[in-house]
Every structure is written in structure tokens, then in C-alpha cells.
Coordinates of C-alpha atoms and ligand atoms in Angstrom, one line a residue:
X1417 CA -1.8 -34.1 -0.1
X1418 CA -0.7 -33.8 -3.7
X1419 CA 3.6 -32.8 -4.2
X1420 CA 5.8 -32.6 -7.1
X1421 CA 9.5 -34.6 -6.8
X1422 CA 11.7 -32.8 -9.3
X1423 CA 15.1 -34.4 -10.1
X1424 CA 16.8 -30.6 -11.2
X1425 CA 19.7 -29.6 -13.0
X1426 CA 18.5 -30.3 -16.4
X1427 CA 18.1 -27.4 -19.1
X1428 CA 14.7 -26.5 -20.1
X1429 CA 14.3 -27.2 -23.9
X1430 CA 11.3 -26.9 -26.4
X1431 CA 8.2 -25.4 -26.6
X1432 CA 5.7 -24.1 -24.4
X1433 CA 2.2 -22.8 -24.6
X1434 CA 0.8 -20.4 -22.2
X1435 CA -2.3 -20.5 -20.8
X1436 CA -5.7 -17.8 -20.6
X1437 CA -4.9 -15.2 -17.8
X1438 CA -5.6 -16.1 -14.2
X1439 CA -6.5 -12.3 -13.2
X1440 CA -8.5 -11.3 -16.2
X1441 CA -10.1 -14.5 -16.4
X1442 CA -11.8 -14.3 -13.0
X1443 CA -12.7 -11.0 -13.6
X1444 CA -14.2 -11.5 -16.4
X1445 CA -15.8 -14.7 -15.0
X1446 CA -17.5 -12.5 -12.3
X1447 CA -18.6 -9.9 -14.9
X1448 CA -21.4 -12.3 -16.5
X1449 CA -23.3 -11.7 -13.7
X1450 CA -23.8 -8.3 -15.4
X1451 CA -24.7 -9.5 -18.9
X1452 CA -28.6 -9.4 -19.3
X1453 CA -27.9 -12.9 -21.6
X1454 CA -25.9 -15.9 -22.0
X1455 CA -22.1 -15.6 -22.0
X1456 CA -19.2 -18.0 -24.0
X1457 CA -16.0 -17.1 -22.8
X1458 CA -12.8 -19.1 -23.9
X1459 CA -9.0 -19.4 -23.0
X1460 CA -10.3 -20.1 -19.6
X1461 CA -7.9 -21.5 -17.8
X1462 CA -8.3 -24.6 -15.9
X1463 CA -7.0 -24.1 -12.4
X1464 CA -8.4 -23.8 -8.8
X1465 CA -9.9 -20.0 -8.4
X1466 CA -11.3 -20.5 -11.6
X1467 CA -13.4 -23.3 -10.7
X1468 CA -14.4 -21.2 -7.1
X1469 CA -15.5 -18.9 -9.2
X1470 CA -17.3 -20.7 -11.3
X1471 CA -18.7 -22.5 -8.3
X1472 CA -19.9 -19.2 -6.6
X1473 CA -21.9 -18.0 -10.0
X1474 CA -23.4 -22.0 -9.8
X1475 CA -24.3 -22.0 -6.0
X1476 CA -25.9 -18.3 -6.5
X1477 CA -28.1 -20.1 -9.3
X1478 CA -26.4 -19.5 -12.8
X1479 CA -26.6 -21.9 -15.2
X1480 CA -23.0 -22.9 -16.5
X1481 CA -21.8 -25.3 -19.2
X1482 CA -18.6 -26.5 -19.5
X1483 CA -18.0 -27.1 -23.5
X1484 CA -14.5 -28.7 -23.3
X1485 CA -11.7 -27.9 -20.5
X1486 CA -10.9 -24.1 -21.6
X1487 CA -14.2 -22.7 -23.2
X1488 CA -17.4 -22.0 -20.3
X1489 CA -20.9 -21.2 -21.1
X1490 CA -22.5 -18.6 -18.6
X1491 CA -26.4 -17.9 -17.9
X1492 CA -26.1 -15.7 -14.7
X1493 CA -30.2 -15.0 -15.7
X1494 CA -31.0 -17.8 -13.0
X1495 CA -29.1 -15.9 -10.2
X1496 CA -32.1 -13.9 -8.0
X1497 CA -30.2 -13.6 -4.4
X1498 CA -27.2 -11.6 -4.4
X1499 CA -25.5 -13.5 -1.6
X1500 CA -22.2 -15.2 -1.7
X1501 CA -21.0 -18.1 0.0
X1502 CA -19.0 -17.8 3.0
X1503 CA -16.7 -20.7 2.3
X1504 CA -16.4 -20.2 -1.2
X1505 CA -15.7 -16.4 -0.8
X1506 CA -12.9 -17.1 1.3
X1507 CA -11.3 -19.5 -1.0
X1508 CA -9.8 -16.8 -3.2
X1509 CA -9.4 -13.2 -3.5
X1510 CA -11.3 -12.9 -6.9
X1511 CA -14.6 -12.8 -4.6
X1512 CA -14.3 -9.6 -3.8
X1513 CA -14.9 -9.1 -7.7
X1514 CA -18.5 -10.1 -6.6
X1515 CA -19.4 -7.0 -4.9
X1516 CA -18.8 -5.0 -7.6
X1517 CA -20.8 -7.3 -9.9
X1518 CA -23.7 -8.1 -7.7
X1519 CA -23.6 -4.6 -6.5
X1520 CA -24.4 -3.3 -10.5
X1521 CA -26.9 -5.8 -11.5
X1522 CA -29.2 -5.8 -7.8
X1523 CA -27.9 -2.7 -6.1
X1524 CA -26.8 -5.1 -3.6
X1525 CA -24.2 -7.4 -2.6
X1526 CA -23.5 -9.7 0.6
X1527 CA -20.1 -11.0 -0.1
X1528 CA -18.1 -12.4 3.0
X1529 CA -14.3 -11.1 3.1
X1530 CA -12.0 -12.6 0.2
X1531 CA -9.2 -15.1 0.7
X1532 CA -6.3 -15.2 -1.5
X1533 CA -2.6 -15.5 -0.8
X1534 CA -1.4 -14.3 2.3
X1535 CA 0.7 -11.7 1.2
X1536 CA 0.3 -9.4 4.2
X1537 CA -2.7 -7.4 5.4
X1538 CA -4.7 -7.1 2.1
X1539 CA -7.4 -4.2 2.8
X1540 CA -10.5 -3.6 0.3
X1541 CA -10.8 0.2 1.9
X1542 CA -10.5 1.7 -1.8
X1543 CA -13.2 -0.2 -3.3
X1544 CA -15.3 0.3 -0.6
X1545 CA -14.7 4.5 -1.2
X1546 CA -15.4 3.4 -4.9
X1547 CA -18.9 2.0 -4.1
X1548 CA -19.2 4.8 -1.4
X1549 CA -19.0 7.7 -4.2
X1550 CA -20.9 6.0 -6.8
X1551 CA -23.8 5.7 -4.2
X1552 CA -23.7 2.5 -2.2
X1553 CA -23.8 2.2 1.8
X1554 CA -21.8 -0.2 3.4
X1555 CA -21.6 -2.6 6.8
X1556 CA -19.6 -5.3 7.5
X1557 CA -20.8 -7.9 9.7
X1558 CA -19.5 -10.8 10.9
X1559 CA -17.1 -11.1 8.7
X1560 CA -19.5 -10.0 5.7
X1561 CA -19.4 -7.3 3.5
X1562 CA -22.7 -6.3 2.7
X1563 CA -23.6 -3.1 -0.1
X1564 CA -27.2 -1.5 -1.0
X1565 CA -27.9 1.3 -3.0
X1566 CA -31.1 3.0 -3.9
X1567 CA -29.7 3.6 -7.0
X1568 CA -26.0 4.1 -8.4
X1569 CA -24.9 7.5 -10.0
X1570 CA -21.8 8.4 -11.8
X1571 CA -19.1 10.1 -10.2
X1572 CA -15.1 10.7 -9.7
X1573 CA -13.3 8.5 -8.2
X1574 CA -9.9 8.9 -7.1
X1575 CA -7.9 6.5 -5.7
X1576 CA -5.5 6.6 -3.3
X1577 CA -3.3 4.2 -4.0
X1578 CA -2.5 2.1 -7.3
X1579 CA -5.5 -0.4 -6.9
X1580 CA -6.4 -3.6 -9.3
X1581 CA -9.0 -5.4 -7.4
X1582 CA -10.6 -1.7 -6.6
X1583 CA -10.4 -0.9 -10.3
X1584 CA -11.9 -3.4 -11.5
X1585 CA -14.5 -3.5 -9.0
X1586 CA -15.4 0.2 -9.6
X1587 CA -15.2 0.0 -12.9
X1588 CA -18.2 -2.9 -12.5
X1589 CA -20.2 -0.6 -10.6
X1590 CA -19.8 2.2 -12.8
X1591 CA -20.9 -0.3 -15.6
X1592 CA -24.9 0.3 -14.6
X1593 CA -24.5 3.6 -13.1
X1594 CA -26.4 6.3 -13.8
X1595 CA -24.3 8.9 -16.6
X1596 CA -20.0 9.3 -16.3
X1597 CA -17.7 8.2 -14.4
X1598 CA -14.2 9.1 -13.7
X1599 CA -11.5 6.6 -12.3
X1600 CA -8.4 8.1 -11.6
X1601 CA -5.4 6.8 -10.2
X1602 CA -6.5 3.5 -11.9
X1603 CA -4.4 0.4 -12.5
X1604 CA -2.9 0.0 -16.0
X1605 CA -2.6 -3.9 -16.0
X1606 CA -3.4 -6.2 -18.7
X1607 CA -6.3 -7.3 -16.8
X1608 CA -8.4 -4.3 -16.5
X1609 CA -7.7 -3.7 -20.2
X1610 CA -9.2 -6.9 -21.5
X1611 CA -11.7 -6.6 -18.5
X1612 CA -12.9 -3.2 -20.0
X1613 CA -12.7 -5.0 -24.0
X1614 CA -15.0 -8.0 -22.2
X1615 CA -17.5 -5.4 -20.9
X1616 CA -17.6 -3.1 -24.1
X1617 CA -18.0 -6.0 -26.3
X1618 CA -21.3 -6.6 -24.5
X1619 CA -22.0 -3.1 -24.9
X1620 CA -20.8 -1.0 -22.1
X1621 CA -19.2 2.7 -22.4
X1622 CA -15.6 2.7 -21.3
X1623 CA -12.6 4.6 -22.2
X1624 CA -9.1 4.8 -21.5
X1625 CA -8.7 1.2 -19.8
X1626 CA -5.1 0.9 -19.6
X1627 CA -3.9 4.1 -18.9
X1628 CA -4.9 5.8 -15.6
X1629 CA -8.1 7.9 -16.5
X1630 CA -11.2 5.5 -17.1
X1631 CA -14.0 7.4 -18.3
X1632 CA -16.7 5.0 -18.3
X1633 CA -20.7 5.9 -19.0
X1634 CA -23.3 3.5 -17.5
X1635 CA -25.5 1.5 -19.8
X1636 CA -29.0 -0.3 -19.3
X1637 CA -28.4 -3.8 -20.8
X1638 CA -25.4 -5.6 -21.7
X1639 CA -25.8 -8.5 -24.4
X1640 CA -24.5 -11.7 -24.4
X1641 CA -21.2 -12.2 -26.2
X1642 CA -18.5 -14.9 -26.8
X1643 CA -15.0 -13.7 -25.8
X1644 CA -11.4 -15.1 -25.5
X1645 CA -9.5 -14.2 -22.6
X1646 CA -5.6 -12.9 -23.3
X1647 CA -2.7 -14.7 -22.4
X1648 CA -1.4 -15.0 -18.7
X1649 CA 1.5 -13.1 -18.6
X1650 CA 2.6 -14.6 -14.8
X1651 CA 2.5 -18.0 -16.2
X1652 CA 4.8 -16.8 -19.6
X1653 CA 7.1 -15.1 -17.5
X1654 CA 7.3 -17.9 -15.2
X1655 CA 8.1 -20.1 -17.9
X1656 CA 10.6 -17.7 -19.2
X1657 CA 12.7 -17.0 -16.4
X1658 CA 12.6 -21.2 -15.3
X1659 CA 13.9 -21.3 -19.1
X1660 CA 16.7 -19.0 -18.0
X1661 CA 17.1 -20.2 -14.6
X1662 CA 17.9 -23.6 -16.5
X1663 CA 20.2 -22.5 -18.8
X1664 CA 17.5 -23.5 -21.3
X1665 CA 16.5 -22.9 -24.7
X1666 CA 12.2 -22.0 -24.7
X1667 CA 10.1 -20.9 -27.1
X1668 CA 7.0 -19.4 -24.5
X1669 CA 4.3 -19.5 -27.1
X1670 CA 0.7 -18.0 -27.1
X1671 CA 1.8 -14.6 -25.6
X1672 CA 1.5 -10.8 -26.4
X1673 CA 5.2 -9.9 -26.0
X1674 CA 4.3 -5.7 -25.1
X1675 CA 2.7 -7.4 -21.8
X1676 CA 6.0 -8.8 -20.5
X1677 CA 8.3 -6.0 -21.4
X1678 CA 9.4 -5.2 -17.9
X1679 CA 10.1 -9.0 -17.5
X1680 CA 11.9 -9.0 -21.2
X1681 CA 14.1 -6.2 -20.1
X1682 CA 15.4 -7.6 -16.7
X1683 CA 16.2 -10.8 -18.3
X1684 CA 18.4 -9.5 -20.7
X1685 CA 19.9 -7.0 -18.0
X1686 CA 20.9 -10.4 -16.3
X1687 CA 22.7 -11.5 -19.3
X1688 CA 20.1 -14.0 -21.2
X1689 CA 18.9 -14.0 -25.0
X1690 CA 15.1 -12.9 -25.2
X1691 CA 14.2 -12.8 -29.0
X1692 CA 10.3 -11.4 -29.3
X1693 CA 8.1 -12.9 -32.3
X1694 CA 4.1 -11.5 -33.1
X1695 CA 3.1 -14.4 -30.1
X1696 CA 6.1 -16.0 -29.3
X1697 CA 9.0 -15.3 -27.1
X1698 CA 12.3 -17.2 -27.2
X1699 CA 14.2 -17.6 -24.1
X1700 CA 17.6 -18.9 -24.2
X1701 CA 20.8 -18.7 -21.5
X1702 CA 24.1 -20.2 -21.1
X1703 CA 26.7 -19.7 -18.9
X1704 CA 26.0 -17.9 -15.4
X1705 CA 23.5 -15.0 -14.9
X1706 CA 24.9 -11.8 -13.8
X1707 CA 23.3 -9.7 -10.4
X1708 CA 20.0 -7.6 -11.4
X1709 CA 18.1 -5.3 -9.3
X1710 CA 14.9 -4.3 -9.2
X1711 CA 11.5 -3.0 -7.6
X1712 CA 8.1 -4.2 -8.6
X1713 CA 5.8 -1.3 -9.2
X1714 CA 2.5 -1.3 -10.6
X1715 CA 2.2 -1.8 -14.2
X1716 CA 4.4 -1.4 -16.5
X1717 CA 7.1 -2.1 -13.9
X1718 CA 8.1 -5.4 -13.2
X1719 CA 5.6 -7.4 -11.5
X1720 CA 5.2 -8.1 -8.0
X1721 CA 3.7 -11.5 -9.3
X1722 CA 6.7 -12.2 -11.2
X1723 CA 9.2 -11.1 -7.9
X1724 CA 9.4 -14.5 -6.2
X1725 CA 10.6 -16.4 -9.4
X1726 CA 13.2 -13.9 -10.7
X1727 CA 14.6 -13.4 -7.2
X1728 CA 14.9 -17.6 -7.1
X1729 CA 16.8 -17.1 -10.4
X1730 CA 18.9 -14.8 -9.2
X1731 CA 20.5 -17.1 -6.1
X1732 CA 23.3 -18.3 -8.5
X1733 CA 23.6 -15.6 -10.5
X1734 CA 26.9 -14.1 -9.8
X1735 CA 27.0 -10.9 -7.3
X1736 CA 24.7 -9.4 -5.3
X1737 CA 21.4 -8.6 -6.3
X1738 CA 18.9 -6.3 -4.3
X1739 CA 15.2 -7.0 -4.8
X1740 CA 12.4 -4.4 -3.3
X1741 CA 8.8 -5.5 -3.1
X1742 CA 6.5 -2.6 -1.4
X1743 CA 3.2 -4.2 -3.2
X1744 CA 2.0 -6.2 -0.3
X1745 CA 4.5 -6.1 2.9
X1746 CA 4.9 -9.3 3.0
X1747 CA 6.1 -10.9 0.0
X1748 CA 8.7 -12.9 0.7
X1749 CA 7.8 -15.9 3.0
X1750 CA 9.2 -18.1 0.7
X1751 CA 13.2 -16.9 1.4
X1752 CA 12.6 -19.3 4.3
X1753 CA 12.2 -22.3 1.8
X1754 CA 14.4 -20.7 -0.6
X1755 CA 17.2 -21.1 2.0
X1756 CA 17.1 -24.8 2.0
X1757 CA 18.4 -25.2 -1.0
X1758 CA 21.7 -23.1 0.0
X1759 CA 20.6 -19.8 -1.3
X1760 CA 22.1 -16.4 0.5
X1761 CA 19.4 -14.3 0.6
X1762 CA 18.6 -11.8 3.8
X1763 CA 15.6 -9.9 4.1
X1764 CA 15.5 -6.5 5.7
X1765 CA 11.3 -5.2 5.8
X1766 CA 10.2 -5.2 2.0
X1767 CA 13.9 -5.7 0.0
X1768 CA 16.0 -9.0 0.1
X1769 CA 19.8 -8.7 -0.3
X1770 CA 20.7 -11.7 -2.6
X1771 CA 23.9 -13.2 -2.6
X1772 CA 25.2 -15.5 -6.1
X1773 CA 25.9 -19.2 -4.8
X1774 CA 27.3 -21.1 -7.1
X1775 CA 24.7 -23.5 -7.1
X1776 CA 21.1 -24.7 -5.6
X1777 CA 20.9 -28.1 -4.4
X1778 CA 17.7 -30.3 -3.4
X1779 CA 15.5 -29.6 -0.7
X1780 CA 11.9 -30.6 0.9
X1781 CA 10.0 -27.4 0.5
X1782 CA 6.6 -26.1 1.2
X1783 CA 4.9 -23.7 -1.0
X1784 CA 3.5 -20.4 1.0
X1785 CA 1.6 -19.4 -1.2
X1786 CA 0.8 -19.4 -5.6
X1787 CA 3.8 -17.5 -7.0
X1788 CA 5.9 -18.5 -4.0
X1789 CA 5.1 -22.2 -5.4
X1790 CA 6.2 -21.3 -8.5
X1791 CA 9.2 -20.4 -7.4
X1792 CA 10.6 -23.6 -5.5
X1793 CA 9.3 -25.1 -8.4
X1794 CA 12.6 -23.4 -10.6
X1795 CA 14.5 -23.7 -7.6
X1796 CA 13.5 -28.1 -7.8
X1797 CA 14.6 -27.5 -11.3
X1798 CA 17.5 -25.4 -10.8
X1799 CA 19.2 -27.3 -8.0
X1800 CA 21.2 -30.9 -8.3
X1801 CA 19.8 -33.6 -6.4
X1802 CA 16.2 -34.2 -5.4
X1803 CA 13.7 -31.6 -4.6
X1804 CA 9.9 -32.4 -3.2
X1805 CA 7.8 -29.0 -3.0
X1806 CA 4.4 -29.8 -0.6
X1807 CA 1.3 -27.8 -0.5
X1808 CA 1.3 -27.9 -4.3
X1809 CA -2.8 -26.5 -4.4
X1810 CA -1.2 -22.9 -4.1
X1811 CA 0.4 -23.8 -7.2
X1812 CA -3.1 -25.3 -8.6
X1813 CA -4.6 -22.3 -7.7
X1814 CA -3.2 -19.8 -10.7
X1815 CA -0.7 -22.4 -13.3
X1816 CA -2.9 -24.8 -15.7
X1817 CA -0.9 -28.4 -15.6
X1818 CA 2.3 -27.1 -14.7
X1819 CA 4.1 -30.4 -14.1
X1820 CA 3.1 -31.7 -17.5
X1821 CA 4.2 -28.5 -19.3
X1822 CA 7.7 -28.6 -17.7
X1823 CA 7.8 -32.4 -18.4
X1824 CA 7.3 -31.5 -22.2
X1825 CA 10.3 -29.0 -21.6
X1826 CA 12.5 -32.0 -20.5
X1827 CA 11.9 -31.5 -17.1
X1828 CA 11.7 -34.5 -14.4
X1829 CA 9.3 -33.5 -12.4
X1830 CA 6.3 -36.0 -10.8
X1831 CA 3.2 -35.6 -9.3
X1832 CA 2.8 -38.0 -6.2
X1833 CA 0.1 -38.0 -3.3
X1834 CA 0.8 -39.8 0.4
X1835 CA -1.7 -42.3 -1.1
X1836 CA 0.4 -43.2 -4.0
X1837 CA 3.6 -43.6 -1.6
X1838 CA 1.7 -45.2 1.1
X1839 CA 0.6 -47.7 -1.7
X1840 CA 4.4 -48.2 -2.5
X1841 CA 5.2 -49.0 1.4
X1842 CA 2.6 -51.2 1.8
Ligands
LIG1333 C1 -4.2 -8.3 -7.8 O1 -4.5 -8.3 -6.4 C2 -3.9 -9.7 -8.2 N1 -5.0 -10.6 -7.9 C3 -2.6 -10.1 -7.5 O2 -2.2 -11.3 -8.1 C4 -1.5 -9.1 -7.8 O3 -0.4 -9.4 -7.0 C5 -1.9 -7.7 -7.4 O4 -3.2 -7.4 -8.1 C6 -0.9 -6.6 -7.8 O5 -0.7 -6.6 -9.1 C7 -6.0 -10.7 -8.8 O6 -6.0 -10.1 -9.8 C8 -7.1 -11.6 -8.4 P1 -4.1 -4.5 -5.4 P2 -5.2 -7.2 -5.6 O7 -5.5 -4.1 -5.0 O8 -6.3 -6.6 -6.5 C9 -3.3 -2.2 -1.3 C10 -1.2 -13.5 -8.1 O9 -0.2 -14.0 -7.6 N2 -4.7 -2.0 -1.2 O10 -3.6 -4.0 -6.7 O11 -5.6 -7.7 -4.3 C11 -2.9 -3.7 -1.2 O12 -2.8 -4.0 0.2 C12 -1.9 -12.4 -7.3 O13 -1.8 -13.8 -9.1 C13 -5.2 -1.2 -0.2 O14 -4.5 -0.7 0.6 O15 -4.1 -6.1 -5.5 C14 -1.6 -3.7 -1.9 O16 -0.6 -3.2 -1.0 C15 -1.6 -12.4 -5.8 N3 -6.6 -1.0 -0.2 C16 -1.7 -2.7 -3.0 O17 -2.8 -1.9 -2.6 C17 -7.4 -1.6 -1.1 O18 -8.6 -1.3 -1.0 C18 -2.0 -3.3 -4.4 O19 -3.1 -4.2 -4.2 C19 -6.9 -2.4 -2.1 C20 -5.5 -2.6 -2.1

């Protein structure tokens, strides 16, 4: 098992360059299976659901190419049985982005029940009502979700709650549905918007992506196209609040600055310099953070995917911060971890009291799950002393070669695996 040892308290200083966007990208990934030719995408990011993804489209029978580490040829032409594998599916939470796919180009899908971070109970009831109205009939059976539909026609669609994965997964079915439908109630994040740019590009019908009315009218055939996923805005914000954290000096390079405004605006609330360039942001902080607050809310509001690093910021900044997370119920598993190092932080059901310590110091951690990671990860870099973070595959899962892009920030951070110290023993 893979860990990183980081030796903290050293200011993050340079450059970094952020990588394509974990949540468009395997949408998007997903999506060839309804082009009717050949897809390029690039700014593929090259981390662990990625590569199930990719895996699931290969096992189904697509024929993929890899053309260097960040750019994928897709031929999902190949792919005649629209079954997923069990192991696969439950590998990542992105396979539910199957039945929507498989569900638009066969009018049926069997798709076993998604994995993903365990972040609390994670239902797919609102896609299922999405594949429901727009024609489908569902069972689920041992531990499979299985669709058919005779054919799919346009409807409404109203949500009940704020929902990405059922978005986007409508908004697949809708794709090859007969005439208009109507999403309301639909997410605003930077995903679906590129998702919906991906799929119009190839010549689908859909309007308003990004606010919450999508209006989208089924097509026939969708070319093949080449397309370049955006930035990751996780992994930028991640970078720019370990840049804080530090008490660095980061220019976080390769992003669009509008998709990290709720991020932008809390750091500067807790007292650090964010300077915004056409693709750049400059992070810099010295001196001690003050006490923020905040909720994550869907988007634009701060990110529940950004919650667990801010809040690890925040354990030395001075007062008393108060972080609500009603996303998923169960966000913060890592406080446990967190706590090792000497933070103060109490949880009371979805909000965590956190209390300024003057200062972090190492711990042995284990991440819970991918942005949890990322957060022990600034708390390794934040604290004095000696850090070692285990189950570093959450990490692998969503952050393209994390420990080398923090070592190129000045950070001393190593990857080693029970082999390599085993080797040193013996
Ligand atoms: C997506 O998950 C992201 N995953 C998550 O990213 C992210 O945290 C989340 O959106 C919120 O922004 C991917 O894009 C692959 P939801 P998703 O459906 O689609 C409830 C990361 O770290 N709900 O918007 O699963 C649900 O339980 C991750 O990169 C239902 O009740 O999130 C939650 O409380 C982890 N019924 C809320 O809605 C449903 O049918 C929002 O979930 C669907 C969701």
C-alpha cells in the first residue's frame, strides 16, 4: 500500500498547473457511448475513475487509444451489449453515468449500483424519476439497476432536490429522446456546462446548461468530435487554499477564475491575497488566517468538494470558525484524522465548530475518502514534524500527480510503499 511522508511547515512557492476536471471528464468519458463515430477528447486527466471508466467503455467492447497520458481516442461503435461490469461499476460513482448513456443509445441499460466515496447514504432515486418520465421502466436486482424502454419521449422533469449525477444523466437520456425536454431544478455546475458544450458539439439540442432550466431537444445521430475538457476547479482550489494554508506564494495556472469565485471570496474573507489573471490565479498569505464561516450549497456556493480542505485550513486560523455541510450527511469523517494533528474541531450532525490552534503538528493519518485525502495532505504540509497519510488511492482516485506537483511547489513530500520500506529493513 502506496503513502506519502510529508516533512510540513514549509511555504508553498511557485507555479502550479491544474489539471482537466475529474467530474466533467467522466461524464463526458461516458457520453461517447452516445456519439454514432469516433471521439478525441483531451485534458483528460490521468487518475484512478478515469481509467475505470475508460475500462468499463473497453470491457463493454469500445475500441480506445490512448495518444499520450492526457488525450484518449474513443470508438464506442464496437460496444453491442449494454451491460456493465459489477466490479468495475462499483469502483466509482461515475458509473451510474452509464445508465443514462447506455439507456439513450440501446434503450437499455444493466448497470450494478455505483461506488464512490462514502459520504453517507448516496441515493440515485432522482435519476431514476428522470428515466421514469422520459419513458424507461426500471428493476433492481441483486444489486443491479436494470432500464428498458420501448422508446424514450421528451418530457418535464423536475427535480426534487439539487441533483448533479441525475442531471447529467437525464440530460443523456433526453439527448435521443423523442422532441423537448424540460429539466428543472437542474444543477448549475461547471460540469454539466461543459457536459452539455461536449454533447452540442457533436450535434445535440440543449439550452440553458448552467442555469437551472435545460431545454434540450433529442437528436438522431451525434458525430464524432475532438474536445478539450475545462479545468478541474477541486484540484485549483485545493492547490489554492494548501497555498494559503502554507503561508505560500502560488500562481494556480490553467484555470477559469469565474469557476472558483465562491472559493476566491472565502479566501480573501479569511485574510489572504487572491489576485485573478485571464487563466491564472495568484495565491499568496502571510501571517495568521482569521475564522471564516461557511455552508456549501450547490453551485455557485462554495463547494462541498472543497469543504474538507478549507475547514483543514482553518484549524490555525485564529477564532472560531463554523463549517455546515448538508450535501451528503456525512462529510466529515476525516475530523477524526484531523484531530491527530492537534486540531479543535467538534462536530455536531452536518456543521463542525472549529477552534484556531496555534499550530498543526505531524501525525499518521488515513485518508477516508478523495477530498478527505486531500485534506491531510495540507494538514502533512501545514503541521511541523512528520506526517504519513495511508490509503493514498482515495487521493489517486480524483488529483493527477499530486505529490510531484507539490514537490515542484517546494514541498517535501514522498511517495513510499511497504515494499520500498520493507526493502530498507531488510
Ligand atoms: C457529484 O456527485 C460529484 N461526483 C461529487 O464529487 C460532488 O460532491 C457532488 O456532485 C456534489 O457537488 C461526480 O461528479 C462524479 P449529487 P453526485 O447527485 O452526482 C442527494 C468529489 O469529491 N441525491 O449532486 O453523486 C445526494 O444524496 C465528489 O469529486 C438524492 O437524494 O452528487 C446528496 O445529498 C464526491 N437522490 C445530494 O443529492 C438522487 O437521486 C447531491 O448529490 C441523487 C442525489
Amino acid at each position: 500500500m502506496e503513502k506519502f511522508v510529508i516533512h510540513g511547515g514549509k511555504p508553498l512557492k511557485g507555479e502550479v498547473a491544474v489539471s482537466g476536471a475529474k467530474n466533467a471528464a467522466v461524464a463526458i468519458v461516458a457520453a461517447a457511448i452516445l456519439a454514432d463515430e469516433p471521439c478525441v477528447l483531451e485534458n483528460v486527466p490521468e487518475i484512478q475513475d478515469i481509467n475505470v471508466c475508460v475500462k468499463i467503455l473497453y470491457e463493454m467492447g469500445a475500441s480506445i487509444k490512448i495518444i499520450d497520458k492526457n488525450t484518449i481516442r474513443i470508438d464506442t461503435r464496437g460496444i453491442s451489449d449494454p451491460v456493465v461490469p459489477y466490479e468495475l461499476a462499483r469502483a466509482c460513482r461515475a458509473s451510474s453515468y452509464f445508465l443514462g448513456t447506455l439507456l439513450g443509445r440501446f434503450l437499455k441499460a444493466d448497470v450494478p449500483m455505483p461506488g464512490g466515496c462514502d459520504l453517507g447514504d448516496r441515493p440515485i432515486d432522482q435519476h431514476l424519476k428522470a428515466f421514469n418520465i422520459l419513458g424507461a421502466r426500471h428493476t433492481i436486482d441483486g444489486g443491479v439497476v436494470s432500464l428498458k424502454a420501448d422508446k424514450l419521449i421528451g418530457s418535464q422533469i423536475y427535480f426534487d432536490i439539487v441533483t448533479v449525477g441525475g442531471t447529467i444523466n437525464a440530460m443523456f437520456a433526453a439527448v435521443k429522446a423523442e422532441g423537448l425536454t424540460v429539466i428543472e431544478n437542474a444543477a448549475k455546475e461547471p460540469q454539466i456546462v461543459d457536459l452539455a458544450n461536449f454533447l452540442n458539439s457533436m450535434g445535440a439540442d440543449i439550452m440553458g446548461a448552467g442555469t437551472d432550466v435545460i431545454k434540450i431537444r433529442g437528436v438522431k445521430y451525434l458525430r464524432g468530435v475532438t474536445y478539450g475538457i475545462i479545468p478541474d476547479p477541486i484540484e485549483a482550489g485545493t492547490y489554492m487554499v494548501a497555498a494559503a494554508a502554507t503561508k505560500g506564494d502560488v500562481y494556480v495556472k490553467n484555470v477559469i477564475p469565474k469557476h472558483l469565485e465562491s472559493i476566491t471570496d472565502k479566501l480573501r474573507k479569511a485574510g489572504a491575497f487572491v489576485e485573478e489573471f485571464d487563466e491564472c490565479i495568484h495565491v499568496k498569505s502571510e501571517g495568521r488566517l482569521m475564522k471564516t464561516s461557511f455552508k456549501t450549497l450547490p453551485h455557485p456556493g462554495f463547494p462541498t468538494d472543497m469543504q474538507p480542505q478549507f475547514s483543514t485550513m482553518l484549524t490555525t486560523a485564529d477564532g472560531t470558525s463554523v463549517v455546515t455541510d448538508n450535501i451528503f450527511d456525512n462529510r466529515f469523517r476525516y475530523v477524526n484524522e484531523l484531530r491527530r494533528f492537534g486540531a479543535d474541531i467538534t462536530v455536531e450532525g452536518t456543521t463542525a465548530v472549529i477552534q484556531g490552534v496555534s499550530e498543526l503538528s505531524g501525525a499518521t493519518v488515513k485518508a477516508t475518502d478523495l477530498r478527505a485525502g486531500a485534506a491531510l495532505v495540507i494538514a502533512g504540509l501545514m503541521a511541523s514534524g512528520t506526517t504519513v497519510v495511508e490509503e493514498i488511492y482515495h487521493i489517486e482516485r480524483g488529483y493527477e500527480n499530486i505529490d510531484e506537483k507539490l514537490r515542484a511547489l517546494g514541498a517535501d513530500i514522498t511517495r513510499v510503499n511497504d515494499f520500498d520500506k520493507a526493502r530498507r529493513v531488510g
